[in-house]
Short mmCIF file of C-alpha atoms in Angstrom, two decimals:
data_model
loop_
_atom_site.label_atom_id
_atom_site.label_comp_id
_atom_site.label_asym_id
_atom_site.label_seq_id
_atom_site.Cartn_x
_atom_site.Cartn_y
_atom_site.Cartn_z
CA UNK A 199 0.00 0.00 0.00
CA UNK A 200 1.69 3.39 -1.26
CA UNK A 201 2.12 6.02 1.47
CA UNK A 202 -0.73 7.99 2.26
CA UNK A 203 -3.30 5.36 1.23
CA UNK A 204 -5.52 3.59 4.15
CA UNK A 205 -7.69 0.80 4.09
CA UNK A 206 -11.33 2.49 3.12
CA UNK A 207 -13.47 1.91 6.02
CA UNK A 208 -17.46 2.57 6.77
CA UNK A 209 -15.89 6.03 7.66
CA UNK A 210 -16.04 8.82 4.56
CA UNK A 211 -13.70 10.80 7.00
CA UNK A 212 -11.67 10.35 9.86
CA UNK A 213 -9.52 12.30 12.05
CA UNK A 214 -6.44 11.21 14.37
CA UNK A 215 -5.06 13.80 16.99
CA UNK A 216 -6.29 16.75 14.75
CA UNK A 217 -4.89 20.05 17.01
CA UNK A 218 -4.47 23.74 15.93
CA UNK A 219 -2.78 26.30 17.79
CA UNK A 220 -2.36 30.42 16.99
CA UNK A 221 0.13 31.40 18.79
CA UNK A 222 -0.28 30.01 22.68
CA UNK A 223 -3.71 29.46 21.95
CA UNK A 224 -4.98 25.80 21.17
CA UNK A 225 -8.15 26.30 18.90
CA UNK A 226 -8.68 22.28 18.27
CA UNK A 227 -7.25 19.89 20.72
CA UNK A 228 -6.25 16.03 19.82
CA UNK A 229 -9.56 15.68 18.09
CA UNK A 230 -10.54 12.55 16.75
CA UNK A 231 -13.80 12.28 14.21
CA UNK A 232 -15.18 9.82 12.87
CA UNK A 233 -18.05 10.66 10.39
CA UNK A 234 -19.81 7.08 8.85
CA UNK A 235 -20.61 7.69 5.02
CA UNK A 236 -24.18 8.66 4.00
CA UNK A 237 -25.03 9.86 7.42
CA UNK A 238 -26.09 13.73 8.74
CA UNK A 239 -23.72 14.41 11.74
CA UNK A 240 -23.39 17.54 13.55
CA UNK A 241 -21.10 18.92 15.35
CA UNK A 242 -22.26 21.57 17.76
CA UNK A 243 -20.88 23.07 21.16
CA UNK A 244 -20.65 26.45 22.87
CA UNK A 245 -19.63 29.87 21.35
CA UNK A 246 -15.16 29.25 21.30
CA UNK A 247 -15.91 25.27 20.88
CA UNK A 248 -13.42 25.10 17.67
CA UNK A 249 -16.41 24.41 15.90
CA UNK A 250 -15.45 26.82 12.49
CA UNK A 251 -12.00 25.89 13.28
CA UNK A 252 -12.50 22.07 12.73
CA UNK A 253 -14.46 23.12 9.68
CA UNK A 254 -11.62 25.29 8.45
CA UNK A 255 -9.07 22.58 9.07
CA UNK A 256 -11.19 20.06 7.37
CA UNK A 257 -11.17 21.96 3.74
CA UNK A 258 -7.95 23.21 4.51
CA UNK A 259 -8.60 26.92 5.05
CA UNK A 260 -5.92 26.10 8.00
CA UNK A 261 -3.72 23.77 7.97
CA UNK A 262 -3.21 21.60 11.76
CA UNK A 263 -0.26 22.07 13.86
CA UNK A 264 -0.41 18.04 14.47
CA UNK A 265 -2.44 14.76 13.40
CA UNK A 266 -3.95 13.66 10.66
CA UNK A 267 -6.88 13.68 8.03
CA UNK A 268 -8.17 10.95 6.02
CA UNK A 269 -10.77 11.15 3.69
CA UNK A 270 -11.88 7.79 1.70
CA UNK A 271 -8.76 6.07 2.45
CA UNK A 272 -6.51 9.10 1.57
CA UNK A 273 -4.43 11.23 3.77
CA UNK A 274 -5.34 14.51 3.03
CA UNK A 275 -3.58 16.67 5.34
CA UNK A 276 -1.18 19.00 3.86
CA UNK A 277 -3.74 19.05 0.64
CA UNK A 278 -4.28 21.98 -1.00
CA UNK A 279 -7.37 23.21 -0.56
CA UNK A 280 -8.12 23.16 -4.48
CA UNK A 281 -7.03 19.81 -3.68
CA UNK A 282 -9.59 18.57 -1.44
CA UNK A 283 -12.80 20.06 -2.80
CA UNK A 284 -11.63 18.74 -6.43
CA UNK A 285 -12.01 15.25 -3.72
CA UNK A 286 -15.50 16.15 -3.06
CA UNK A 287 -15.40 18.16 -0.04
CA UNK A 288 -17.65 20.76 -0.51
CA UNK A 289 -18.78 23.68 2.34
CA UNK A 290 -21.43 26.14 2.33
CA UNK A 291 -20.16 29.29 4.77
CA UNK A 292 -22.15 31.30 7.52
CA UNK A 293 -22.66 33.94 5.71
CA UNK A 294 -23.83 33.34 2.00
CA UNK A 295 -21.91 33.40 -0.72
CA UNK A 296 -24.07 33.60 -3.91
CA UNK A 297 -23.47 36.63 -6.65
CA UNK A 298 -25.76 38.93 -5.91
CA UNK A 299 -26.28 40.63 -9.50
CA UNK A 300 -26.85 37.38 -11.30
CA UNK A 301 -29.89 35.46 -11.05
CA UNK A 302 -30.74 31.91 -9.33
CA UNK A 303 -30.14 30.73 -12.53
CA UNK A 304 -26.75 32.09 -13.32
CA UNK A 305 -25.52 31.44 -9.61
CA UNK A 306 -26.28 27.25 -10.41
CA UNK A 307 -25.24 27.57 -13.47
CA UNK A 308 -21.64 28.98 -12.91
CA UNK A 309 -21.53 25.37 -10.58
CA UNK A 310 -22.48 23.78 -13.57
CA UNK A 311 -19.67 24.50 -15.22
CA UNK A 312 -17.18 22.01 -13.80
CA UNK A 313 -18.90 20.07 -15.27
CA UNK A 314 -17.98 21.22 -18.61
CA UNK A 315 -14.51 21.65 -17.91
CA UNK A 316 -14.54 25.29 -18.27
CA UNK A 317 -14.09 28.27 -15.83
CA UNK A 318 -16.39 31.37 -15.11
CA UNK A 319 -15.24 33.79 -17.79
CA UNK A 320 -16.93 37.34 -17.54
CA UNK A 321 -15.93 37.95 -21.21
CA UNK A 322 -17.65 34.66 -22.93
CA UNK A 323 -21.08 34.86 -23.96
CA UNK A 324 -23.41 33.29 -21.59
CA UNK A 325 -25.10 31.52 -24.71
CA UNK A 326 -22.40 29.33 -24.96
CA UNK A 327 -23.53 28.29 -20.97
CA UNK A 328 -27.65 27.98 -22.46
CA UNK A 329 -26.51 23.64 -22.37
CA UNK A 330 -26.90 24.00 -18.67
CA UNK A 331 -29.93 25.64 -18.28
CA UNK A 332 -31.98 22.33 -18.10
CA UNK A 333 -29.59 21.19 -15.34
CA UNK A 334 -29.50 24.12 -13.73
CA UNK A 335 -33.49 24.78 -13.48
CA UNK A 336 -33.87 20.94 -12.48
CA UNK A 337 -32.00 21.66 -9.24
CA UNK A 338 -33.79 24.85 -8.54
CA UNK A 339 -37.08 22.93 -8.33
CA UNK A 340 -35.02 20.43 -6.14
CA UNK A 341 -34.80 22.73 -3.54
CA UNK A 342 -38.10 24.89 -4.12
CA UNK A 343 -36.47 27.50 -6.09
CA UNK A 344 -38.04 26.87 -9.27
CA UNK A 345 -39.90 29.83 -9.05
CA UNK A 346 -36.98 32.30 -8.37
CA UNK A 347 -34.98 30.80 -11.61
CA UNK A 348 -34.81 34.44 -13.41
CA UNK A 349 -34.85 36.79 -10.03
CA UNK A 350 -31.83 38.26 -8.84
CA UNK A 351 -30.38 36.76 -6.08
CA UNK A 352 -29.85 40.04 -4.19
CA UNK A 353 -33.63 40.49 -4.35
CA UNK A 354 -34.31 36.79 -2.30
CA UNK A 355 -35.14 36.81 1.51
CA UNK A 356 -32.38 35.82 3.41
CA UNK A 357 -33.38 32.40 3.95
CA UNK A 358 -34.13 31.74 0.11
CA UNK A 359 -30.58 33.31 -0.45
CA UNK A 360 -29.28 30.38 1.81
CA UNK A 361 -31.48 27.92 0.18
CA UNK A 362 -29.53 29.12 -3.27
CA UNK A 363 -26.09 28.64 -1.33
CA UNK A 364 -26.82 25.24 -1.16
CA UNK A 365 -28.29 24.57 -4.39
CA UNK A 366 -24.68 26.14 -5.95
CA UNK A 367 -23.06 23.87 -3.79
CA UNK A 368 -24.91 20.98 -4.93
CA UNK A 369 -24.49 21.67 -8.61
CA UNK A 370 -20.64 20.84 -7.81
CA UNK A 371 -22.68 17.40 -6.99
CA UNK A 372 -19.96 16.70 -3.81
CA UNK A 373 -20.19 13.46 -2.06
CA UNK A 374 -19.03 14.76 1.22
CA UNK A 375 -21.20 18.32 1.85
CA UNK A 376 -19.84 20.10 5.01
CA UNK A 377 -22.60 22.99 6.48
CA UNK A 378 -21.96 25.74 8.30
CA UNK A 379 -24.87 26.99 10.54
CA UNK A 380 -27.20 26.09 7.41
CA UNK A 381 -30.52 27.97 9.38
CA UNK A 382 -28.45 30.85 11.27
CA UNK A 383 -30.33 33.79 11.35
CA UNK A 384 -33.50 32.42 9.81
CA UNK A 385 -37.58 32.31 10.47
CA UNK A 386 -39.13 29.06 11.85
CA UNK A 387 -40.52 28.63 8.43
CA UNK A 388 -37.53 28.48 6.47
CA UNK A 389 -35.57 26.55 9.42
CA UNK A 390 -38.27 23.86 8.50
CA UNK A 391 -37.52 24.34 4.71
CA UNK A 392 -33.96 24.08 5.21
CA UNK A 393 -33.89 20.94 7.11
CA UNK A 394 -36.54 19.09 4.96
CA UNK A 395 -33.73 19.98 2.06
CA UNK A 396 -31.13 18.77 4.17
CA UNK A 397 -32.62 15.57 4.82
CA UNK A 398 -33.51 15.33 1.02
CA UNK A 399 -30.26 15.81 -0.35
CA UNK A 400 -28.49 13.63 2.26
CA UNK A 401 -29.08 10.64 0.13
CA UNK A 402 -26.60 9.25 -1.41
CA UNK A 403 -24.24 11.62 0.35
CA UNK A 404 -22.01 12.36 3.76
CA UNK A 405 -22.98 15.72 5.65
CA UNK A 406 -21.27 17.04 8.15
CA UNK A 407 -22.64 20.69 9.57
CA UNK A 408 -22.13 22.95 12.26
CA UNK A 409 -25.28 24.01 13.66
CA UNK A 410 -27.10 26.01 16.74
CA UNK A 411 -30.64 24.99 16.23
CA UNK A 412 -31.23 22.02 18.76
CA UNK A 413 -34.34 20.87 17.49
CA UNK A 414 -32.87 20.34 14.00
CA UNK A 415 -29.72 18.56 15.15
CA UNK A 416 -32.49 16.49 16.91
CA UNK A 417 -34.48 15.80 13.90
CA UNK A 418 -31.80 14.65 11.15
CA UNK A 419 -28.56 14.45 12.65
CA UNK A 420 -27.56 10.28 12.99
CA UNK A 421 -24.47 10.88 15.34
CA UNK A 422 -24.35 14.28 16.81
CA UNK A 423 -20.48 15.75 18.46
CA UNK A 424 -19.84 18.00 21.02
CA UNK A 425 -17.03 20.23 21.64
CA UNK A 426 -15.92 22.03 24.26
CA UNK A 427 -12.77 24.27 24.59
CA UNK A 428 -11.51 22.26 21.32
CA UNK A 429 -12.25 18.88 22.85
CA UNK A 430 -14.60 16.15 22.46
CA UNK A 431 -16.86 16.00 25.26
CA UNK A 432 -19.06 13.59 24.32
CA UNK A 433 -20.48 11.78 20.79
CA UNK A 434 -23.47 9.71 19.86
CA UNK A 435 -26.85 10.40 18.91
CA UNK A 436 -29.22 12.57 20.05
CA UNK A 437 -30.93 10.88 23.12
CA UNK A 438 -27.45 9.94 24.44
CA UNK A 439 -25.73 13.32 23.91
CA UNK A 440 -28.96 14.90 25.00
CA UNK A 441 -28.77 12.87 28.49
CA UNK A 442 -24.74 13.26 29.59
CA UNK A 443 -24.80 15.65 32.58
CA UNK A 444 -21.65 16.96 31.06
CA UNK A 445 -23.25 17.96 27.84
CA UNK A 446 -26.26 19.73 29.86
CA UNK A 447 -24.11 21.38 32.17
CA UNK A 448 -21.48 22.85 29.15
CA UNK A 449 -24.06 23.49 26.71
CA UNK A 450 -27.64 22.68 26.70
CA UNK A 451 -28.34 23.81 29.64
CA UNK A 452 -26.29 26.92 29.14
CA UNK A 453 -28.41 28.53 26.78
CA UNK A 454 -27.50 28.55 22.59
CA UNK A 455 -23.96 28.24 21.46
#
């Protein structure tokens, strides 16, 4: 077996002794995560938790000051980040990240183009891009933007504006689709959109998210992680993690993260 390969296990990702310090602070501490393939597993925890920072590490925004990462048998961890999403690894961010003067249509399609081969190219006309409009519209309607195709996605509520996020991210079609604080910020009725999507678009794929919102970690998430002080306090599903006095005391029963 060449260096860097691993046996692939019922694991889509794995961490061993993941840590990341700035300076004399130590962000992520000796972390070890297992996330099982095609399940929804959260990792949530109190404000300072190295929630974002495990994210980060994971699609190498940072790279760790020790351990490893291994996604689908590969070791991963001094990938580029280019690298790693060209793997598969995709992330959606806190705050969204669609273009705000092109429509819901343009956003998916620029996704699209991967997979033509081709690059976003403000100079090329976007007839030549008219090929993915059939694609592009099909995934709108996956995740109730259908009729939003030809508005402007500055012109969406916030919540549809996420919704869009994700749709982008899923026209990159990513087995592995990491979420960060998918309903942040949003009304009870799209928090109920966004985690009937979620659970839609889980099939068939591995999502790992950060999230706040207890009572949607309780409703989809198979294996749920806690952090504290960039530790693992405690893993397993909901009922379990729900019940450990050491859970309740550092986090649900201290209010939201």
């Amino acid at each position: 077996m060449k260096r860097g390969k691993y046996a692939v296990s019922d694991y889509a990702l794995e961490t061993s002794g993941l840590t990341k310090s700035f300076g004399g602070f130590i962000a992520v501490n000796n972390v070890d995560l297992r996330v099982r393939r095609h399940t929804i597993h959260a990792l949530i925890g109190p404000n300072g938790a190295g929630k974002t920072t495990c994210f980060n590490l994971l699609t190498k925004f940072h790279l760790p000051t020790g351990g490893r990462i291994v996604y689908e048998g590969e070791d991963i961890t001094r990938e580029a980040a280019a690298a790693t999403a060209r793997r598969g690894l995709v992330r959606s961010f806190q705050i969204s990240a669609t273009f705000p003067h092109f429509t819901a249509l343009e956003n998916v399609r620029i996704g699209l183009q991967r997979r033509l081969g081709t690059y976003f190219q403000f100079w090329t006309s976007a007839r030549t891009l008219a090929a993915l409009d059939h694609e592009a519209l099909q995934l709108l309607d996956e995740v109730g933007l259908a009729d939003a195709a030809h508005s402007y996605a500055r012109d969406l509520s916030y919540g549809r504006k996420r919704t869009l996020e994700i749709a982008t991210t899923l026209a990159l079609d990513p087995p592995f689709l990491l979420l960060d604080e998918p309903t942040q910020g949003m009304a009870i009725d799209d928090v109920d959109r966004i985690k009937r999507l979620i659970k839609r678009i889980a099939a068939g794929r591995t999502i790992l998210m950060v999230e706040h919102n207890m009572s949607v970690v309780a409703d989809i998430c198979d294996t749920i992680t806690v952090l504290q002080r960039g530790e693992i306090l405690a893993e397993g599903c909901y009922a379990d993690v729900s019940a450990d006095a050491a859970v309740r005391a550092a986090y649900l029963g201290g209010g939201h993260a």
